[in-house]
PDB file of C-alpha atoms in Angstrom:
ATOM      1  CA  MET A 204     106.343  87.803 103.323  1.00 48.00           C
ATOM      2  CA  SER A 205     103.751  89.828 105.247  1.00 72.00           C
ATOM      3  CA  GLN A 206     102.863  93.469 104.866  1.00 89.00           C
ATOM      4  CA  THR A 207     103.651  95.898 107.684  1.00 94.00           C
ATOM      5  CA  LEU A 208     100.425  97.556 108.786  1.00 97.00           C
ATOM      6  CA  ARG A 209     100.042 101.116 110.022  1.00 98.00           C
ATOM      7  CA  ILE A 210      98.008 100.798 113.225  1.00 98.00           C
ATOM      8  CA  ILE A 211      96.121 103.267 115.396  1.00 98.00           C
ATOM      9  CA  PHE A 212      95.628 101.923 118.914  1.00 99.00           C
ATOM     10  CA  ALA A 213      92.793 103.093 121.165  1.00 98.00           C
ATOM     11  CA  GLY A 214      92.700 102.010 124.794  1.00 98.00           C
ATOM     12  CA  THR A 215      93.015 103.270 128.342  1.00 97.00           C
ATOM     13  CA  PRO A 216      93.561 100.825 131.271  1.00 96.00           C
ATOM     14  CA  ASP A 217      96.402  98.432 132.073  1.00 96.00           C
ATOM     15  CA  PHE A 218      94.506  95.640 130.296  1.00 97.00           C
ATOM     16  CA  ALA A 219      94.726  97.671 127.071  1.00 98.00           C
ATOM     17  CA  ALA A 220      98.383  98.571 127.666  1.00 98.00           C
ATOM     18  CA  ARG A 221      99.288  94.867 127.561  1.00 98.00           C
ATOM     19  CA  HIS A 222      97.740  94.646 124.100  1.00 98.00           C
ATOM     20  CA  LEU A 223      99.567  97.764 122.957  1.00 99.00           C
ATOM     21  CA  ASP A 224     102.809  96.246 124.233  1.00 98.00           C
ATOM     22  CA  ALA A 225     102.173  93.136 122.118  1.00 98.00           C
ATOM     23  CA  LEU A 226     101.606  95.298 119.029  1.00 98.00           C
ATOM     24  CA  LEU A 227     104.813  97.198 119.722  1.00 98.00           C
ATOM     25  CA  SER A 228     106.661  93.868 119.728  1.00 97.00           C
ATOM     26  CA  SER A 229     105.238  92.953 116.328  1.00 96.00           C
ATOM     27  CA  GLU A 230     106.469  93.872 112.863  1.00 96.00           C
ATOM     28  CA  HIS A 231     103.669  96.420 112.513  1.00 97.00           C
ATOM     29  CA  GLN A 232     103.944 100.171 113.049  1.00 98.00           C
ATOM     30  CA  VAL A 233     101.797 101.868 115.689  1.00 98.00           C
ATOM     31  CA  VAL A 234     101.377 105.358 114.233  1.00 98.00           C
ATOM     32  CA  GLY A 235      99.240 106.885 116.973  1.00 98.00           C
ATOM     33  CA  VAL A 236      97.493 106.141 120.235  1.00 99.00           C
ATOM     34  CA  PHE A 237      94.133 107.423 121.440  1.00 98.00           C
ATOM     35  CA  THR A 238      93.416 107.221 125.149  1.00 98.00           C
ATOM     36  CA  GLN A 239      91.094 108.982 127.563  1.00 97.00           C
ATOM     37  CA  PRO A 240      92.204 112.287 129.082  1.00 96.00           C
ATOM     38  CA  ASP A 241      94.274 112.208 132.277  1.00 94.00           C
ATOM     39  CA  ARG A 242      92.064 111.809 135.352  1.00 92.00           C
ATOM     40  CA  PRO A 243      92.435 112.880 138.990  1.00 89.00           C
ATOM     41  CA  ALA A 244      93.468 109.977 141.230  1.00 84.00           C
ATOM     42  CA  GLY A 245      94.615 109.357 144.783  1.00 81.00           C
ATOM     43  CA  ARG A 246      94.142 111.469 147.893  1.00 86.00           C
ATOM     44  CA  GLY A 247      95.595 114.581 146.325  1.00 85.00           C
ATOM     45  CA  LYS A 248      93.480 114.124 143.189  1.00 88.00           C
ATOM     46  CA  LYS A 249      96.595 114.606 141.089  1.00 90.00           C
ATOM     47  CA  LEU A 250      96.075 114.178 137.344  1.00 94.00           C
ATOM     48  CA  MET A 251      97.324 110.736 136.371  1.00 94.00           C
ATOM     49  CA  PRO A 252      97.977 109.473 132.833  1.00 97.00           C
ATOM     50  CA  SER A 253      96.464 106.207 131.670  1.00 97.00           C
ATOM     51  CA  PRO A 254      98.720 103.126 131.455  1.00 98.00           C
ATOM     52  CA  VAL A 255      98.332 103.266 127.662  1.00 98.00           C
ATOM     53  CA  LYS A 256      99.567 106.876 127.557  1.00 98.00           C
ATOM     54  CA  VAL A 257     102.581 106.028 129.716  1.00 98.00           C
ATOM     55  CA  LEU A 258     103.554 103.127 127.437  1.00 99.00           C
ATOM     56  CA  ALA A 259     102.998 105.112 124.234  1.00 99.00           C
ATOM     57  CA  GLU A 260     105.085 108.046 125.435  1.00 98.00           C
ATOM     58  CA  ALA A 261     107.872 105.683 126.532  1.00 98.00           C
ATOM     59  CA  ASN A 262     107.941 104.413 122.933  1.00 98.00           C
ATOM     60  CA  ASN A 263     107.742 107.873 121.320  1.00 98.00           C
ATOM     61  CA  ILE A 264     104.319 107.260 119.799  1.00 98.00           C
ATOM     62  CA  PRO A 265     102.045 110.285 119.293  1.00 98.00           C
ATOM     63  CA  VAL A 266      99.281 110.338 121.929  1.00 98.00           C
ATOM     64  CA  PHE A 267      95.860 111.914 121.433  1.00 98.00           C
ATOM     65  CA  GLN A 268      93.445 112.404 124.343  1.00 98.00           C
ATOM     66  CA  PRO A 269      90.187 113.859 123.044  1.00 97.00           C
ATOM     67  CA  SER A 270      87.234 113.735 125.427  1.00 95.00           C
ATOM     68  CA  SER A 271      85.121 112.706 122.419  1.00 95.00           C
ATOM     69  CA  LEU A 272      85.683 111.624 118.827  1.00 95.00           C
ATOM     70  CA  ARG A 273      82.400 113.167 117.670  1.00 95.00           C
ATOM     71  CA  PRO A 274      83.786 116.608 116.683  1.00 94.00           C
ATOM     72  CA  GLN A 275      84.994 116.729 113.089  1.00 94.00           C
ATOM     73  CA  GLU A 276      88.438 118.021 114.109  1.00 95.00           C
ATOM     74  CA  ASN A 277      88.963 114.953 116.326  1.00 94.00           C
ATOM     75  CA  GLN A 278      87.847 112.627 113.538  1.00 95.00           C
ATOM     76  CA  GLN A 279      90.385 114.381 111.321  1.00 94.00           C
ATOM     77  CA  LEU A 280      93.137 113.421 113.810  1.00 94.00           C
ATOM     78  CA  VAL A 281      92.335 109.783 113.071  1.00 95.00           C
ATOM     79  CA  ALA A 282      92.186 110.325 109.302  1.00 94.00           C
ATOM     80  CA  ASP A 283      95.480 112.251 109.232  1.00 95.00           C
ATOM     81  CA  LEU A 284      97.358 109.241 110.641  1.00 96.00           C
ATOM     82  CA  ASN A 285      96.590 107.353 107.408  1.00 95.00           C
ATOM     83  CA  ALA A 286      96.332 104.010 109.197  1.00 96.00           C
ATOM     84  CA  ASP A 287      95.385 100.664 107.715  1.00 96.00           C
ATOM     85  CA  VAL A 288      93.543  99.532 110.824  1.00 96.00           C
ATOM     86  CA  MET A 289      92.488 100.705 114.280  1.00 96.00           C
ATOM     87  CA  VAL A 290      92.796  98.307 117.208  1.00 98.00           C
ATOM     88  CA  VAL A 291      90.421  99.168 120.070  1.00 97.00           C
ATOM     89  CA  VAL A 292      90.819  97.594 123.525  1.00 98.00           C
ATOM     90  CA  ALA A 293      88.870  99.015 126.486  1.00 97.00           C
ATOM     91  CA  TYR A 294      88.994 102.565 125.140  1.00 96.00           C
ATOM     92  CA  GLY A 295      85.951 103.740 127.064  1.00 92.00           C
ATOM     93  CA  LEU A 296      84.597 106.137 124.434  1.00 92.00           C
ATOM     94  CA  ILE A 297      82.120 105.534 121.647  1.00 92.00           C
ATOM     95  CA  LEU A 298      83.646 105.514 118.172  1.00 93.00           C
ATOM     96  CA  PRO A 299      81.458 107.429 115.711  1.00 93.00           C
ATOM     97  CA  LYS A 300      80.398 105.665 112.540  1.00 93.00           C
ATOM     98  CA  ALA A 301      82.426 108.154 110.472  1.00 90.00           C
ATOM     99  CA  VAL A 302      85.647 107.083 112.212  1.00 91.00           C
ATOM    100  CA  LEU A 303      84.939 103.409 111.585  1.00 89.00           C
ATOM    101  CA  GLU A 304      84.073 103.979 107.932  1.00 87.00           C
ATOM    102  CA  ASP A 305      87.220 105.993 107.199  1.00 80.00           C
ATOM    103  CA  LEU A 306      89.614 103.216 108.213  1.00 76.00           C
TER     104      LEU A 306
END
């Protein structure tokens, strides 16, 4: 019998969304998703969500989009999720040492 893990997922592009989808199909619980802020795209420069955000919202998972994890209040977002592990796939932002040590 295996233990269900509480997982934070951090990723942004379609490549990362495929990994998030695999985690969602597992026995583990994704408790929050971190992805980069929406970016302008296309001719009209309309703000577009990342593929990871779209998938997370479709599965009712809380989404966080800080432009940096360096501020203490953003690091607290990670800590408040009380996760066992953080899976990072093509996130695109540097994870501060404090975030890595708190998991």
